[in-house]
Coordinates of C-alpha atoms and ligand atoms in Angstrom, one line a residue:
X233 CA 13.1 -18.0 18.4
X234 CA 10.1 -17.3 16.0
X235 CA 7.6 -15.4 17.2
X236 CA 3.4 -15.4 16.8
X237 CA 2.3 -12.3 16.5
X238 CA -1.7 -11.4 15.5
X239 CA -1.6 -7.2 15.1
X240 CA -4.7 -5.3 14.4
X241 CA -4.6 -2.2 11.6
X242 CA -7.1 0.0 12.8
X243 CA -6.5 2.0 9.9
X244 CA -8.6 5.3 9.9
X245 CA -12.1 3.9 12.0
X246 CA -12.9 4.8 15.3
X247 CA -12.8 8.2 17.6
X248 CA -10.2 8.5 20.3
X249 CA -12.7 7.7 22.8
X250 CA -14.1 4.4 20.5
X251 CA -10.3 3.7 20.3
X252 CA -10.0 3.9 24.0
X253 CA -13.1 1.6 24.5
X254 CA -12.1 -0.7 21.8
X255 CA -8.2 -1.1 23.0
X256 CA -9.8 -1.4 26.5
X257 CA -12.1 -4.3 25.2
X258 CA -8.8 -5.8 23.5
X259 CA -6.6 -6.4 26.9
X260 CA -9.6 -7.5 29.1
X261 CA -10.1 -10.5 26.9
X262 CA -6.4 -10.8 26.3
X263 CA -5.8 -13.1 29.4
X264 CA -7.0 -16.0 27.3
X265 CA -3.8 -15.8 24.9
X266 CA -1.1 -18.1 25.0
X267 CA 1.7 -16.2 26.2
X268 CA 3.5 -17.5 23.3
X269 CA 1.3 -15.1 20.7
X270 CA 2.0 -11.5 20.7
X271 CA -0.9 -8.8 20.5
X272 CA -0.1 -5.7 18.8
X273 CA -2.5 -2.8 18.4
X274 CA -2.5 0.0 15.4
X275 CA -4.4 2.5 15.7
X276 CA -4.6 6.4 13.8
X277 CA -2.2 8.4 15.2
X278 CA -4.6 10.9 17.3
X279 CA -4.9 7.9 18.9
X280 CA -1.6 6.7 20.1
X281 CA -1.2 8.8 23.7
X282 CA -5.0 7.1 24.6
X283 CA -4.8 4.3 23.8
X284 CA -1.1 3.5 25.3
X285 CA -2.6 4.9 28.4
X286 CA -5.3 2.3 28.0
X287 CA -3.3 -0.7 27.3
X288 CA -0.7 0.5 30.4
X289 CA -0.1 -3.4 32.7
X290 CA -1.2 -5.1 29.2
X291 CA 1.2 -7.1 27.2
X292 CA -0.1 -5.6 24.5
X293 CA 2.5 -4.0 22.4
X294 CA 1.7 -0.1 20.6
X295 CA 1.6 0.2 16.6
X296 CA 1.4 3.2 14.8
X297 CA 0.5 2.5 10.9
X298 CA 2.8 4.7 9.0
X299 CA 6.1 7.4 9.9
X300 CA 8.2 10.0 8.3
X301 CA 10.6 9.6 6.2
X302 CA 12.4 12.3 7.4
X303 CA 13.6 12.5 11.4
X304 CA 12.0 15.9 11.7
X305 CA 11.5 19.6 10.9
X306 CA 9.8 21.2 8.4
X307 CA 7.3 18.6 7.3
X308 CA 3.9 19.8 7.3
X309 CA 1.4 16.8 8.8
X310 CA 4.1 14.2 9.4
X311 CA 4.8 12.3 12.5
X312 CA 8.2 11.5 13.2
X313 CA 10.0 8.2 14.6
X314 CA 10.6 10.1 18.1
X315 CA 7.4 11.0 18.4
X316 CA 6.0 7.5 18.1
X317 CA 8.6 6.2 20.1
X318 CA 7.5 9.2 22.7
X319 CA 4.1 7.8 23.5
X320 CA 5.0 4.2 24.0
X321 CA 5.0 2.6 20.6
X322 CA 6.7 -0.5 20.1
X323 CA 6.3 -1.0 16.4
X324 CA 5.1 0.9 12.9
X325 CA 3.4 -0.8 10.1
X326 CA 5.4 0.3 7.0
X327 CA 4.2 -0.3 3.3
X328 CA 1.0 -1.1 3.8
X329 CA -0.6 -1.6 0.0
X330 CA -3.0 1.3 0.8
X331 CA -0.1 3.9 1.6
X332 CA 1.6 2.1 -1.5
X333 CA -1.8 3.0 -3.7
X334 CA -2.9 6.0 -3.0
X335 CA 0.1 8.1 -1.3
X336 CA 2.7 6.8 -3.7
X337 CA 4.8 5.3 -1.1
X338 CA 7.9 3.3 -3.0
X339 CA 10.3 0.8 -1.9
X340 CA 13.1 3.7 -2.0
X341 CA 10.9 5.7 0.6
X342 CA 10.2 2.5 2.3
X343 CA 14.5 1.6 2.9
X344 CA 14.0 5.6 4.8
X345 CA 11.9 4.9 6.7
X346 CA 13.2 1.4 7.9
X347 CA 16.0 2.8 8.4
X348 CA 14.4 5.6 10.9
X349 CA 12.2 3.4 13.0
X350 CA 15.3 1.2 13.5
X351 CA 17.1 3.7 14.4
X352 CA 14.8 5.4 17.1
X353 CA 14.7 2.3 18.4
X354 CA 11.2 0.8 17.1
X355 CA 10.6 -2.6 15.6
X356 CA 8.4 -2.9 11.9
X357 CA 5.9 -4.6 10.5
X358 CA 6.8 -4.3 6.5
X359 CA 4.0 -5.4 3.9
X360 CA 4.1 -6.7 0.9
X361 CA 1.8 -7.6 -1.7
X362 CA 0.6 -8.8 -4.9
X363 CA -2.3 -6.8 -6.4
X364 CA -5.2 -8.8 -8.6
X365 CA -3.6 -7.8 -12.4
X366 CA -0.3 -9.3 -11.3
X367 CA -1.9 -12.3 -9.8
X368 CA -3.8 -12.6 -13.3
X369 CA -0.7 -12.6 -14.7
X370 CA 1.2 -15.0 -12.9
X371 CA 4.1 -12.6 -11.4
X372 CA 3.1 -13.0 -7.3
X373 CA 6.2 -14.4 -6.9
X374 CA 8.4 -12.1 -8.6
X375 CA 6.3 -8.8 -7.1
X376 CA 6.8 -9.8 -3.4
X377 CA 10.0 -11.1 -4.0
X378 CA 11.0 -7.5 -5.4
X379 CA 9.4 -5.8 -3.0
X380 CA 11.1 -7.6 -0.1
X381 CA 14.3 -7.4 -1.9
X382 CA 14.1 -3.4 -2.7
X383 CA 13.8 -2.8 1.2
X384 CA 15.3 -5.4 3.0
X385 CA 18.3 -6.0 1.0
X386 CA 19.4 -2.1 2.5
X387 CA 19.4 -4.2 6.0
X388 CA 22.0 -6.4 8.1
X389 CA 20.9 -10.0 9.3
X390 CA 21.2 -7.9 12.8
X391 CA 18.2 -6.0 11.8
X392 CA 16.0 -8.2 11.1
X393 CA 15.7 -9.5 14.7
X394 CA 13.5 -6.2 14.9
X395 CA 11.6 -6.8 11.2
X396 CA 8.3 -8.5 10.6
X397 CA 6.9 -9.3 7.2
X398 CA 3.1 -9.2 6.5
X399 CA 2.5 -10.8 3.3
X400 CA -1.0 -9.2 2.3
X401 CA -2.2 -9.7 -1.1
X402 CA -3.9 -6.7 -2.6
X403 CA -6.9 -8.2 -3.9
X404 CA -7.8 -9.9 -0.5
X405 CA -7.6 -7.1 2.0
X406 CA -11.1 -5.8 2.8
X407 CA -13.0 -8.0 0.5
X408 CA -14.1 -10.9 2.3
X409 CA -11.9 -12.7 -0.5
X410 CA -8.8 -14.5 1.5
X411 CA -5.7 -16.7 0.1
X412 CA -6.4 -19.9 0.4
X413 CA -3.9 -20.8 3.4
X414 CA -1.8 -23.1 0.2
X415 CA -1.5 -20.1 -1.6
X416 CA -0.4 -17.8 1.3
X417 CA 1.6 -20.3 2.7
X418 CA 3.9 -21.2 -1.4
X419 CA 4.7 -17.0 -0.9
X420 CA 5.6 -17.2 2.9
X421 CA 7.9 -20.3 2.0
X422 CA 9.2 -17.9 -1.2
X423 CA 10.0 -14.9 1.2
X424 CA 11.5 -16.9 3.9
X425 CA 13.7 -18.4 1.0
X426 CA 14.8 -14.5 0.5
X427 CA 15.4 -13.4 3.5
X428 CA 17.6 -16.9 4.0
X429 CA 19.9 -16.3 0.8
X430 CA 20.5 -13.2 2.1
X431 CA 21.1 -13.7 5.6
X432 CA 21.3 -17.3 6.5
X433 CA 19.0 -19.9 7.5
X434 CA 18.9 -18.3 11.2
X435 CA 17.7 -15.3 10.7
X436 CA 15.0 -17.2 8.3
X437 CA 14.1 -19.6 10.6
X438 CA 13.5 -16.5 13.8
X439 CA 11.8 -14.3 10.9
X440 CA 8.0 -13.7 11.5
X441 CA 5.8 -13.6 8.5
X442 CA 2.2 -12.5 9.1
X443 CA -0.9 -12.9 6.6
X444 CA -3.0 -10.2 5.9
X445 CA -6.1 -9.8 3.6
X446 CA -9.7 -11.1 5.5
X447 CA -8.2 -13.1 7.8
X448 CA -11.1 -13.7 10.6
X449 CA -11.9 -16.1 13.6
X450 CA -13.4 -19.0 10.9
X451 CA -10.1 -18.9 9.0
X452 CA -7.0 -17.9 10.6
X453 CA -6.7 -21.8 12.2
X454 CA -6.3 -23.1 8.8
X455 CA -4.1 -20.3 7.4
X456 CA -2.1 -20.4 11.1
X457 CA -1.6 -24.3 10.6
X458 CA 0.8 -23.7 7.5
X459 CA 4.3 -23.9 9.0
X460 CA 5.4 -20.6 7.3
X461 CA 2.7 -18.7 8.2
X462 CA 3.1 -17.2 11.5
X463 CA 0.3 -15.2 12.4
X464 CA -1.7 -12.1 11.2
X465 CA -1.8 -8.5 10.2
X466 CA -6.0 -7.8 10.8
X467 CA -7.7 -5.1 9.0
X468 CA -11.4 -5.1 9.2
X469 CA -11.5 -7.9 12.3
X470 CA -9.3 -6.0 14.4
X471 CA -12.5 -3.6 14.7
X472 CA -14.1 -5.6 17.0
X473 CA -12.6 -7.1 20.2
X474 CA -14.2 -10.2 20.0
X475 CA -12.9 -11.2 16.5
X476 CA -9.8 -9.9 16.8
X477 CA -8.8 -12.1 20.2
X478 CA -11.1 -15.1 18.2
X479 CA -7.6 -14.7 15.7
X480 CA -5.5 -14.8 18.4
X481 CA -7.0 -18.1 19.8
X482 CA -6.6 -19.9 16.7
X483 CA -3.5 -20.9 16.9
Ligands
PEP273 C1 -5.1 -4.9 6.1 O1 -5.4 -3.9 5.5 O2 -4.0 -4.9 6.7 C2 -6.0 -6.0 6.2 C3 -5.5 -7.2 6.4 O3 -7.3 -5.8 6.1 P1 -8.6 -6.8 6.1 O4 -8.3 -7.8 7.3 O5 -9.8 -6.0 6.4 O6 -8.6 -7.5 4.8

């Protein structure tokens, strides 16, 4: 069964105890949900321990937004899949075009860590993107084809019951500037047309495919409408309790 899932980046905003008051916000308005839609929270890593704590008798799965690519040891600043795993996460965002931009994160690194968080046991949230120049230029297709190719193709069809796609086009994240929900929608179709030639047409059909890139309350019904679209991966919204359960709702 496919699954809706509306998960919140927090990417590097808040203090633990903003976190705390923001993840505390998130499952007191979560009871209006459909049980049908999954809520997933990412927030820094410092974070993690708190804010499980403050999600505890939510249904409100854990994120963090980046691992290791190594399971551990020597490696200064890293955080491993155990640890994550440790505090309660559920999930990792992996790929996200900002760790692709400016920490030279590849697809090679990517397949690592994959492979890591499915091993320890955790499920992932894998973007992929576009950026403007290749938009320009008419290869959006072949990029996130590519990119989905390069690390999922390192993957069984039993895997991917525990891998999520966000489909997040560079030049829409954080710039008030989303896909039209027929543009996001022709890519979803094109990596769902991957993912089936690959590994059938029932792994395709249960694979969930999230938009990402200034999705908001007065959008995400139109862009949640299209019948390959499947939900959302929420930067700047996700900030604020309000907005990021006003997503939720819209389906
Ligand atoms: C993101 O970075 O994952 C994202 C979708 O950001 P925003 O919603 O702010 O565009």
């Amino acid at each position: 069964m496919r699954k809706f899932i509306v998960a919140g980046n927090w990417k590097m905003n808040t203090t633990v105890p903003e976190g705390v008051e923001l993840a505390k916000a998130v499952a007191k308005a979560a009871a209006e949900v459909p049980a049908n839609v999954e809520l997933v929270v990412a927030p820094p890593f410092t974070h993690l321990y708190a804010v499980a704590e403050a999600l505890r008798g939510s249904k409100i799965a854990l994120s963090a937004q980046n691992c290791a690519d190594k399971a551990k040891g020597a490696y200064t600043g890293e955080v491993s899949v155990d640890m994550l795993k440790s505090v309660g996460c559920e999930y990792t965002i992996l790929g996200h075009s900002e760790r692709r931009q400016y920490y030279g994160e590849t697809d090679a690194k990517l397949v690592e860590k994959v492979k890591l968080a499915l091993e320890a046991g955790l499920k992932v949230i894998l973007c992929v993107g576009e950026n403007l120049d290749e938009r320009e230029a008419g290869k959006h297709f072949d990029v996130v084809k590519a990119q989905t190719e390069n690390v999922l193709f390192n993957f069984s069809a039993d895997d991917m019951s525990r891998i999520v796609i966000a489909y997040e086009p560079v030049w829409a994240i954080g710039t008030g500037k989303t896909a039209t929900a027929a543009q996001a929608e022709e890519i979803h179709r094109c990596i769902r047309s991957v993912i089936e030639a690959r590994f059938g047409k029932a792994v395709a059909d249960d694979l969930t495919i999230l938009y990402g890139g200034s999705c908001k309350p007065s959008n995400a019904k139109e862009l949640f409408q299209e019948p390959d679209i499947d939900g959302g991966l929420i930067g700047g919204a996700a900030l604020k309790a309000e907005d990021f359960i006003g997503i939720a709702l819209s389906f």
